[in-house]
Tab-separated table of C-alpha atoms in Angstrom:
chain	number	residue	atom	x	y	z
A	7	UNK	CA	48.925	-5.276	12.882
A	8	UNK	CA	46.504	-7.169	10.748
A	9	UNK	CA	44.653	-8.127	13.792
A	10	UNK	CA	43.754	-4.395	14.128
A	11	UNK	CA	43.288	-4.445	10.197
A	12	UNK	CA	40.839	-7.273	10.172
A	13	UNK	CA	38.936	-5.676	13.804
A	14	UNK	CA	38.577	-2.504	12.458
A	15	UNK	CA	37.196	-4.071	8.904
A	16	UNK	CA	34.596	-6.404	11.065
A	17	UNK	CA	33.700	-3.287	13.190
A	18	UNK	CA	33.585	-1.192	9.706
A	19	UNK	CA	30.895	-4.154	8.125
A	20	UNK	CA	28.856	-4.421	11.148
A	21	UNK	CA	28.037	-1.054	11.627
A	22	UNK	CA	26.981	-0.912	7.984
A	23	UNK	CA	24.772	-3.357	8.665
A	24	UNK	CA	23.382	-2.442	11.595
A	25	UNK	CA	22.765	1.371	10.213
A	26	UNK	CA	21.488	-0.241	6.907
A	27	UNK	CA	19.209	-2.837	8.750
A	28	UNK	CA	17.736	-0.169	10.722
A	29	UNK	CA	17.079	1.962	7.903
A	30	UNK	CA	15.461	-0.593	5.715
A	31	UNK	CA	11.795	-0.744	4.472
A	32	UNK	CA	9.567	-3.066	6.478
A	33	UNK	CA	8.489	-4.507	3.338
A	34	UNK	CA	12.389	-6.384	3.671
A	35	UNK	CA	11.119	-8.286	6.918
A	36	UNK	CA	10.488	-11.694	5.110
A	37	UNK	CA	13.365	-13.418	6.645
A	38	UNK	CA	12.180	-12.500	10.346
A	39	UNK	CA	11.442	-9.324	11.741
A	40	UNK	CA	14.287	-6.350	12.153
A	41	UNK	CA	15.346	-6.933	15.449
A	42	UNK	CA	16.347	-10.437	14.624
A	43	UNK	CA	18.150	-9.222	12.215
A	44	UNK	CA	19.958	-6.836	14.540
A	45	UNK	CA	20.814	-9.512	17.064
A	46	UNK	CA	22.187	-11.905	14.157
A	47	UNK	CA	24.724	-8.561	13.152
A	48	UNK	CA	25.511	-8.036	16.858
A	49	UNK	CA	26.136	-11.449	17.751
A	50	UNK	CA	27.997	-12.720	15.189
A	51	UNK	CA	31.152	-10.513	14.187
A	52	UNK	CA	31.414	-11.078	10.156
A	53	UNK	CA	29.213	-14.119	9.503
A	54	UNK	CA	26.028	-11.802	10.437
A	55	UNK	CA	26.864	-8.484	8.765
A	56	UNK	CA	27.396	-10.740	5.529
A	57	UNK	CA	24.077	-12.659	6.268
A	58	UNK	CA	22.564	-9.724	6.137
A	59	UNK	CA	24.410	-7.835	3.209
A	60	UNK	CA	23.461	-11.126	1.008
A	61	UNK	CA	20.150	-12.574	2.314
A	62	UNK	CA	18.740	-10.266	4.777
A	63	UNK	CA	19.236	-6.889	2.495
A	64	UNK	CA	17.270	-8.601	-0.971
A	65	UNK	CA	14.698	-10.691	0.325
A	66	UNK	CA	11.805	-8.863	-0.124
A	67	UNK	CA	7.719	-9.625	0.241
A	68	UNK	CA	5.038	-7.919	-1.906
A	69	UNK	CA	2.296	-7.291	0.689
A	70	UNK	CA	-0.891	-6.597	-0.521
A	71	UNK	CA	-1.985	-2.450	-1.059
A	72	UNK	CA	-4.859	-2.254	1.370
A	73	UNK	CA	-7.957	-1.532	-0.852
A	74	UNK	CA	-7.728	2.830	-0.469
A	75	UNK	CA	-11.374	4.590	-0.425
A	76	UNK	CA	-12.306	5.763	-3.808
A	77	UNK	CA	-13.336	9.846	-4.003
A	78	UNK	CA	-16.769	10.071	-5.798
A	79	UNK	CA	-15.524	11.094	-9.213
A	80	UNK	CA	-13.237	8.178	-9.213
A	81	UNK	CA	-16.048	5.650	-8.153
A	82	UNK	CA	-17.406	3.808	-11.209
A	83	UNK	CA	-20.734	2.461	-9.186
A	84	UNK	CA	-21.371	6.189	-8.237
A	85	UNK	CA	-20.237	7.884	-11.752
A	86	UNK	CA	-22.886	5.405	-13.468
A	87	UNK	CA	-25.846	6.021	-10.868
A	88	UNK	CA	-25.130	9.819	-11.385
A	89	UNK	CA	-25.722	9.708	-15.342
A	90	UNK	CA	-28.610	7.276	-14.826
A	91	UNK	CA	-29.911	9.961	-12.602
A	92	UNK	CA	-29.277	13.050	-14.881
A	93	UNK	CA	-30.641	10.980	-18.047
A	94	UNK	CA	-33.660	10.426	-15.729
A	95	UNK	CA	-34.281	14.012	-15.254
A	96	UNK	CA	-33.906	15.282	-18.884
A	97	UNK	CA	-35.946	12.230	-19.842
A	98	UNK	CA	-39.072	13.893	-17.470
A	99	UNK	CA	-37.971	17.338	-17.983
A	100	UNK	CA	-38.545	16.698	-21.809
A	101	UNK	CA	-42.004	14.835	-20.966
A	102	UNK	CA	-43.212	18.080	-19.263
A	103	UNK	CA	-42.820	16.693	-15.722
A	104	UNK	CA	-41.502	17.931	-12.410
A	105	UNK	CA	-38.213	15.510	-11.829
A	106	UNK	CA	-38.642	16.170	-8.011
A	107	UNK	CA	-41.678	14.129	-7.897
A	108	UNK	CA	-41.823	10.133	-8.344
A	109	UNK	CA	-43.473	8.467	-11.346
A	110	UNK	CA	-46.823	6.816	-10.426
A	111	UNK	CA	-47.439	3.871	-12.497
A	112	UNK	CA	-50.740	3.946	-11.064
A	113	UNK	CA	-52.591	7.012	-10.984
A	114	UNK	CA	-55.726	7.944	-8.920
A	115	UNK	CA	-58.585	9.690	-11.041
């Protein structure tokens, strides 16, 4: 009887294991990838569950966020170029000229 007992408890752990190991975030790779992991549970009856349960489950590695594109409005280069721009064009529309056309520093006449 506690031969059954202690089979069904080791077939009880490793199947929590396995289903937790599967489920798990990549970011919880840093002790070797998933299907190592797997084997480990597999292969050794309660030794690897455990491994996993106490090393495998909480090791975790901060990757780096991939830099995401910025939308326009949240660009500070582009926000900064657009009021240099509108300043530009009250600045001529105020001097009496068109803001379509470029300055010439050097006039012909």
């Amino acid at each position: 009887m506690p031969r059954v007992v202690l089979a069904v408890i080791a077939l009880a752990l490793a199947l929590y294991a396995l289903s937790d190991c599967l489920q798990s975030p990549r970011s919880r790779e840093a002790l070797g990838p998933r299907w190592v992991w797997v084997v480990v549970i597999l292969l050794l009856p309660i030794v690897g569950p455990l491994l996993w349960l106490l090393i495998g489950r909480t090791a975790t590695v901060r990757r780096p966020e991939p830099p995401r594109a910025l939308a326009p409005d949240d660009d500070p280069e582009f926000l900064r170029r657009l009021d240099e721009q509108i300043r530009r064009e009250r600045r001529d529309r105020e001097r009496g000229q068109d803001p379509d056309t470029p300055d010439d520093p050097h006039p012909r006449g």
